Short mmCIF file of C-alpha atoms in Angstrom, two decimals:
data_model
loop_
_atom_site.label_atom_id
_atom_site.label_comp_id
_atom_site.label_asym_id
_atom_site.label_seq_id
_atom_site.Cartn_x
_atom_site.Cartn_y
_atom_site.Cartn_z
CA UNK A 1 29.79 17.42 11.55
CA UNK A 2 28.47 17.44 15.29
CA UNK A 3 26.06 19.29 17.48
CA UNK A 4 27.41 20.58 20.80
CA UNK A 5 26.53 22.48 23.56
CA UNK A 6 27.98 23.55 26.80
CA UNK A 7 26.37 22.59 30.23
CA UNK A 8 26.95 22.43 33.79
CA UNK A 9 30.71 21.45 34.43
CA UNK A 10 31.67 22.26 31.06
CA UNK A 11 30.19 18.87 29.83
CA UNK A 12 29.55 18.38 25.89
CA UNK A 13 27.00 16.48 24.25
CA UNK A 14 27.88 15.81 20.52
CA UNK A 15 25.59 14.54 17.90
CA UNK A 16 27.01 13.26 14.55
CA UNK A 17 25.59 13.90 11.07
CA UNK A 18 24.35 10.28 11.05
CA UNK A 19 22.04 10.89 14.16
CA UNK A 20 24.14 8.88 16.52
CA UNK A 21 24.95 10.20 19.82
CA UNK A 22 27.84 10.18 22.34
CA UNK A 23 28.51 11.71 25.57
CA UNK A 24 31.46 13.86 26.18
CA UNK A 25 31.20 13.54 30.13
CA UNK A 26 29.40 12.03 32.97
CA UNK A 27 26.45 14.38 33.12
CA UNK A 28 23.56 15.59 31.08
CA UNK A 29 23.13 18.85 29.22
CA UNK A 30 20.13 20.94 29.63
CA UNK A 31 20.76 23.38 26.66
CA UNK A 32 18.83 23.32 23.38
CA UNK A 33 21.81 21.89 21.60
CA UNK A 34 21.28 18.48 23.21
CA UNK A 35 17.83 17.98 21.68
CA UNK A 36 17.17 15.14 19.32
CA UNK A 37 17.29 15.78 15.66
CA UNK A 38 13.43 15.30 15.54
CA UNK A 39 12.97 17.98 18.14
CA UNK A 40 15.18 20.47 16.35
CA UNK A 41 12.84 21.77 13.89
CA UNK A 42 10.30 22.51 16.52
CA UNK A 43 12.64 25.24 17.73
CA UNK A 44 13.70 26.05 14.36
CA UNK A 45 12.62 29.61 13.07
CA UNK A 46 10.23 30.14 9.94
CA UNK A 47 12.98 31.48 7.97
CA UNK A 48 15.03 28.08 8.67
CA UNK A 49 12.01 26.13 7.10
CA UNK A 50 11.90 28.70 4.30
CA UNK A 51 15.30 28.70 3.25
CA UNK A 52 15.93 24.90 3.35
CA UNK A 53 12.67 24.56 1.51
CA UNK A 54 13.94 27.12 -1.34
CA UNK A 55 17.06 25.33 -1.67
CA UNK A 56 15.44 21.92 -2.00
CA UNK A 57 13.08 23.33 -4.53
CA UNK A 58 15.53 24.95 -6.74
CA UNK A 59 18.04 22.15 -6.86
CA UNK A 60 15.19 19.50 -7.17
CA UNK A 61 13.86 21.17 -10.31
CA UNK A 62 17.24 22.14 -11.74
CA UNK A 63 18.76 18.64 -11.65
CA UNK A 64 15.68 16.80 -13.11
CA UNK A 65 14.59 19.50 -15.54
CA UNK A 66 15.63 17.60 -18.84
CA UNK A 67 13.47 14.65 -17.73
CA UNK A 68 10.78 16.94 -17.03
CA UNK A 69 10.99 18.46 -20.60
CA UNK A 70 10.56 14.76 -21.77
CA UNK A 71 7.61 14.03 -19.75
CA UNK A 72 5.76 16.96 -20.98
CA UNK A 73 6.44 15.95 -24.47
CA UNK A 74 5.41 12.10 -24.07
CA UNK A 75 2.20 13.23 -22.47
CA UNK A 76 1.39 15.05 -25.84
CA UNK A 77 -2.20 13.58 -26.96
CA UNK A 78 -1.39 14.03 -30.75
CA UNK A 79 2.30 14.48 -31.18
CA UNK A 80 4.18 15.60 -34.31
CA UNK A 81 5.48 12.52 -35.95
CA UNK A 82 9.06 14.23 -35.22
CA UNK A 83 8.38 14.14 -31.52
CA UNK A 84 7.43 10.52 -30.83
CA UNK A 85 9.33 8.96 -28.21
CA UNK A 86 9.35 5.43 -26.73
CA UNK A 87 11.84 5.95 -23.86
CA UNK A 88 13.24 9.10 -21.62
CA UNK A 89 16.85 8.14 -22.72
CA UNK A 90 15.91 7.92 -26.51
CA UNK A 91 13.94 11.04 -26.13
CA UNK A 92 16.63 13.00 -24.67
CA UNK A 93 19.13 11.76 -27.23
CA UNK A 94 16.92 12.65 -30.09
CA UNK A 95 15.95 16.16 -28.85
CA UNK A 96 19.74 17.05 -28.36
CA UNK A 97 20.85 15.72 -31.93
CA UNK A 98 17.85 17.43 -33.71
CA UNK A 99 17.03 20.47 -31.70
CA UNK A 100 20.39 21.42 -30.00
CA UNK A 101 22.24 20.66 -26.76
CA UNK A 102 20.36 23.02 -24.66
CA UNK A 103 16.98 22.54 -25.94
CA UNK A 104 15.87 20.07 -22.97
CA UNK A 105 16.76 23.03 -20.55
CA UNK A 106 14.41 25.77 -22.32
CA UNK A 107 12.21 27.30 -19.56
CA UNK A 108 14.64 26.19 -16.64
CA UNK A 109 15.04 29.80 -15.73
CA UNK A 110 11.20 30.57 -15.16
CA UNK A 111 10.98 27.21 -13.13
CA UNK A 112 13.75 28.26 -10.71
CA UNK A 113 12.19 31.67 -10.15
CA UNK A 114 8.86 29.66 -9.30
CA UNK A 115 10.53 26.76 -7.29
CA UNK A 116 12.37 28.93 -4.86
CA UNK A 117 9.38 30.83 -3.36
CA UNK A 118 6.76 27.92 -4.01
CA UNK A 119 9.05 25.60 -2.07
CA UNK A 120 9.77 27.99 0.75
CA UNK A 121 6.07 28.39 1.39
CA UNK A 122 5.50 24.47 0.93
CA UNK A 123 7.93 23.36 3.45
CA UNK A 124 7.39 26.02 6.16
CA UNK A 125 3.56 25.42 6.02
CA UNK A 126 3.93 21.49 6.13
CA UNK A 127 6.18 21.65 9.08
CA UNK A 128 3.98 24.21 11.31
CA UNK A 129 0.79 22.61 10.17
CA UNK A 130 2.26 19.10 11.02
CA UNK A 131 3.27 20.15 14.53
CA UNK A 132 0.01 22.04 15.10
CA UNK A 133 -2.28 19.17 13.73
CA UNK A 134 -0.18 16.67 15.66
CA UNK A 135 -0.78 18.56 18.90
CA UNK A 136 -4.50 18.73 18.18
CA UNK A 137 -4.93 15.02 17.60
CA UNK A 138 -2.87 14.30 20.68
CA UNK A 139 -0.93 11.98 18.84
CA UNK A 140 2.12 10.32 20.23
CA UNK A 141 4.94 10.82 17.41
CA UNK A 142 3.62 11.28 13.97
CA UNK A 143 -0.11 10.99 13.03
CA UNK A 144 -0.64 9.94 9.37
CA UNK A 145 -3.72 11.95 9.17
CA UNK A 146 -2.08 15.04 10.40
CA UNK A 147 0.69 14.41 7.73
CA UNK A 148 -1.73 14.15 5.06
CA UNK A 149 -3.85 17.20 6.01
CA UNK A 150 -0.48 19.33 6.45
CA UNK A 151 0.69 18.26 3.08
CA UNK A 152 -2.68 19.30 1.38
CA UNK A 153 -2.54 22.62 2.91
CA UNK A 154 1.11 23.19 2.07
CA UNK A 155 0.10 22.56 -1.51
CA UNK A 156 -2.42 25.23 -1.70
CA UNK A 157 0.35 27.81 -1.25
CA UNK A 158 2.70 26.04 -3.32
CA UNK A 159 0.62 25.64 -6.37
CA UNK A 160 -0.78 29.19 -6.08
CA UNK A 161 2.85 30.40 -6.61
CA UNK A 162 4.06 27.65 -8.97
CA UNK A 163 1.15 27.26 -11.60
CA UNK A 164 2.18 30.52 -13.66
CA UNK A 165 5.71 29.02 -13.89
CA UNK A 166 4.13 25.53 -14.88
CA UNK A 167 2.21 27.10 -17.62
CA UNK A 168 5.07 29.08 -19.15
CA UNK A 169 7.73 26.10 -18.63
CA UNK A 170 5.41 23.59 -20.30
CA UNK A 171 4.68 25.73 -23.36
CA UNK A 172 8.42 26.35 -23.72
CA UNK A 173 8.99 22.62 -23.43
CA UNK A 174 6.64 21.43 -26.39
CA UNK A 175 8.19 20.28 -29.68
CA UNK A 176 8.24 23.32 -32.42
CA UNK A 177 7.22 25.74 -29.59
CA UNK A 178 6.61 29.30 -31.00
CA UNK A 179 8.07 30.91 -27.64
CA UNK A 180 11.85 31.32 -27.88
CA UNK A 181 12.24 32.80 -24.36
CA UNK A 182 10.13 32.84 -21.00
CA UNK A 183 9.44 36.40 -21.21
CA UNK A 184 8.30 36.46 -24.67
CA UNK A 185 6.01 33.60 -23.86
CA UNK A 186 4.58 35.42 -20.77
CA UNK A 187 3.83 38.42 -22.67
CA UNK A 188 2.22 36.33 -25.44
CA UNK A 189 0.00 34.34 -23.14
CA UNK A 190 -1.02 37.61 -21.30
CA UNK A 191 -1.96 39.41 -24.43
CA UNK A 192 -3.81 36.80 -26.47
CA UNK A 193 -5.47 34.69 -23.49
CA UNK A 194 -5.53 37.00 -20.67
CA UNK A 195 -4.24 36.61 -16.90
CA UNK A 196 -6.81 33.61 -16.34
CA UNK A 197 -4.67 31.50 -18.80
CA UNK A 198 -1.96 31.14 -16.06
CA UNK A 199 -4.29 29.72 -13.63
CA UNK A 200 -6.66 27.66 -16.14
CA UNK A 201 -5.32 24.30 -14.94
CA UNK A 202 -5.22 25.52 -11.12
CA UNK A 203 -8.06 23.41 -10.06
CA UNK A 204 -6.81 20.50 -11.87
CA UNK A 205 -3.37 21.02 -10.38
CA UNK A 206 -4.61 21.13 -7.14
CA UNK A 207 -6.89 17.95 -7.80
CA UNK A 208 -3.77 16.16 -8.57
CA UNK A 209 -1.29 17.79 -6.09
CA UNK A 210 -3.42 17.31 -3.03
CA UNK A 211 -3.67 13.61 -3.36
CA UNK A 212 -0.03 13.47 -4.70
CA UNK A 213 1.23 15.33 -1.70
CA UNK A 214 -0.97 13.47 0.72
CA UNK A 215 0.32 9.90 -0.37
CA UNK A 216 4.04 11.60 -0.79
CA UNK A 217 3.81 12.95 2.91
CA UNK A 218 2.15 10.03 4.40
CA UNK A 219 4.47 7.61 2.73
CA UNK A 220 7.72 9.53 3.70
CA UNK A 221 6.77 9.86 7.11
CA UNK A 222 5.71 5.88 7.36
CA UNK A 223 8.91 4.95 5.86
CA UNK A 224 10.97 7.24 8.17
CA UNK A 225 9.32 5.55 11.12
CA UNK A 226 10.53 2.27 9.55
CA UNK A 227 14.18 3.02 8.48
CA UNK A 228 14.96 5.87 10.82
CA UNK A 229 12.76 5.34 13.87
CA UNK A 230 15.07 7.65 15.82
CA UNK A 231 14.67 10.31 13.35
CA UNK A 232 18.41 11.19 13.49
CA UNK A 233 19.90 13.04 10.61
CA UNK A 234 20.50 10.08 8.04
CA UNK A 235 20.86 11.04 4.36
CA UNK A 236 20.30 7.61 3.30
CA UNK A 237 16.92 7.19 4.94
CA UNK A 238 15.82 10.70 3.47
CA UNK A 239 16.99 9.69 -0.02
CA UNK A 240 15.39 6.02 0.20
CA UNK A 241 12.11 7.49 1.89
CA UNK A 242 12.01 10.33 -0.40
CA UNK A 243 12.34 8.38 -3.64
CA UNK A 244 9.79 5.80 -3.00
CA UNK A 245 7.27 8.21 -1.63
CA UNK A 246 7.65 10.25 -4.81
CA UNK A 247 7.30 7.07 -6.98
CA UNK A 248 4.25 6.06 -5.66
CA UNK A 249 2.63 9.21 -5.44
CA UNK A 250 3.47 9.95 -9.13
CA UNK A 251 2.19 6.67 -10.35
CA UNK A 252 -1.13 7.10 -8.65
CA UNK A 253 -1.73 10.58 -9.93
CA UNK A 254 -0.49 10.23 -13.66
CA UNK A 255 -4.03 10.49 -15.29
CA UNK A 256 -4.60 14.03 -13.61
CA UNK A 257 -1.10 15.15 -14.76
CA UNK A 258 -1.90 14.26 -18.17
CA UNK A 259 -5.10 16.34 -17.91
CA UNK A 260 -3.03 19.13 -16.46
CA UNK A 261 -0.48 19.15 -19.15
CA UNK A 262 -3.29 19.28 -21.79
CA UNK A 263 -4.73 22.39 -20.05
CA UNK A 264 -1.57 24.14 -19.72
CA UNK A 265 -0.25 23.68 -23.12
CA UNK A 266 -3.46 23.85 -24.91
CA UNK A 267 -2.14 21.46 -27.54
CA UNK A 268 -3.26 22.68 -31.06
CA UNK A 269 -3.10 19.30 -33.00
CA UNK A 270 -5.06 17.56 -30.45
CA UNK A 271 -7.63 20.41 -29.99
CA UNK A 272 -8.01 20.38 -33.74
CA UNK A 273 -8.57 16.59 -33.91
CA UNK A 274 -11.21 16.85 -31.36
CA UNK A 275 -13.06 19.72 -33.23
CA UNK A 276 -12.66 22.01 -30.31
CA UNK A 277 -12.61 25.81 -31.48
CA UNK A 278 -11.23 28.26 -28.71
CA UNK A 279 -9.59 27.08 -25.44
CA UNK A 280 -10.04 23.96 -23.46
CA UNK A 281 -10.95 24.58 -19.87
CA UNK A 282 -12.01 22.44 -16.89
CA UNK A 283 -10.86 19.27 -15.57
CA UNK A 284 -13.79 17.48 -16.65
CA UNK A 285 -13.51 18.45 -20.31
CA UNK A 286 -9.87 17.61 -20.24
CA UNK A 287 -10.66 14.05 -18.78
CA UNK A 288 -13.30 13.70 -21.53
CA UNK A 289 -11.10 14.81 -24.35
CA UNK A 290 -8.02 12.58 -23.11
CA UNK A 291 -10.55 9.44 -23.33
CA UNK A 292 -11.98 10.79 -26.84
CA UNK A 293 -8.63 10.74 -28.25
CA UNK A 294 -6.45 7.82 -26.84
CA UNK A 295 -8.89 5.98 -24.60
CA UNK A 296 -8.10 4.43 -21.16
CA UNK A 297 -4.37 4.27 -22.21
CA UNK A 298 -4.15 7.96 -22.54
CA UNK A 299 -4.42 8.71 -18.98
CA UNK A 300 -1.17 6.94 -18.45
CA UNK A 301 0.79 8.65 -21.18
CA UNK A 302 4.18 9.33 -19.99
CA UNK A 303 3.96 7.50 -16.64
CA UNK A 304 7.60 6.06 -17.15
CA UNK A 305 8.92 9.48 -17.42
CA UNK A 306 6.87 10.68 -14.59
CA UNK A 307 8.11 8.18 -12.17
CA UNK A 308 11.78 8.40 -13.44
CA UNK A 309 11.45 12.29 -12.91
CA UNK A 310 9.62 12.27 -9.41
CA UNK A 311 11.66 9.39 -7.75
CA UNK A 312 14.90 10.98 -7.82
CA UNK A 313 13.34 14.54 -7.66
CA UNK A 314 11.56 13.91 -4.20
CA UNK A 315 14.65 12.37 -3.21
CA UNK A 316 16.96 15.11 -3.93
CA UNK A 317 14.25 17.45 -2.36
CA UNK A 318 13.91 15.86 1.02
CA UNK A 319 17.80 15.01 1.38
CA UNK A 320 18.63 18.71 0.47
CA UNK A 321 15.65 20.02 2.72
CA UNK A 322 16.88 17.91 5.66
CA UNK A 323 20.33 18.70 5.42
CA UNK A 324 19.78 22.41 5.39
CA UNK A 325 17.29 22.24 8.12
CA UNK A 326 19.64 20.44 10.25
CA UNK A 327 22.47 22.75 9.24
CA UNK A 328 21.08 26.12 9.69
CA UNK A 329 19.37 25.00 13.23
CA UNK A 330 22.63 23.70 14.42
CA UNK A 331 24.46 26.85 13.19
CA UNK A 332 22.07 28.98 15.13
CA UNK A 333 22.28 26.75 18.10
CA UNK A 334 26.02 26.81 18.15
CA UNK A 335 26.05 30.64 17.61
CA UNK A 336 24.26 31.21 20.93
CA UNK A 337 25.81 28.39 22.70
CA UNK A 338 29.00 28.95 24.85
CA UNK A 339 31.80 26.23 24.47
#
């Protein structure tokens, strides 16, 4: 796939998908089609960022959803004896054998409904904030501080949309869940716990995701500078950078994810064991309860599953996002450029 533009003397400049350039004539081309890949998003519309982001979010969560289901169960503080697992593969095999082939996918529909708009806002906000902050800092190229702040701001929007979907999704994923569908789960939670239940873990989610996304974006942009310094469209570099960035961020924030899972699921067996009546709320209370029940190792429950989930997940997200951003921008440029 090439990006072309027509210029003076019908000269043509083409750029291949791997980011390499070639000249089709002796002169230069002043049209927007000759911009480097890194400059293309600057002229991309908000709808391009949002569409590419929505596609990335939906595909990322759809492909990795079974592993996410295992991660949720492995983070259980006091699991049922029938739901104790030692590995991701073993857990998936056991769930399918004992609970049915489709059981690891329960809750996927509500996750897709949340992931589309959440990631659309997430990437659109990140791109625009990154560009604005880099201009403010007068930094040549990418400023790691700007990337970190932009990622944090994008997280505020993303989690505001995603948190209710996370609550429903994780309750459906738990072993022996009383909820048989997403709609029934939403109705039951709303009726018995109120609207606030969908945002009970929001502060914990932000406390986890702001450092997660800061590490994630800073690492991704840093690795791109190393493996893809010309910032051309290079799928391999997006996959490698995205995967490594996601793995590092996931490992560093696992303790916060354990607390978030506890607040989302309100795990009954764990609450009873800790002699807690009613509902658990607040990150500090969740941290204390995890330590009370499992000690320091409790903060790292499910870390293997979390890394196995996040590494390919962020690789898929970035590669899909960069592809659609490139494809949509290229299509708009071609549609308004004469050949």
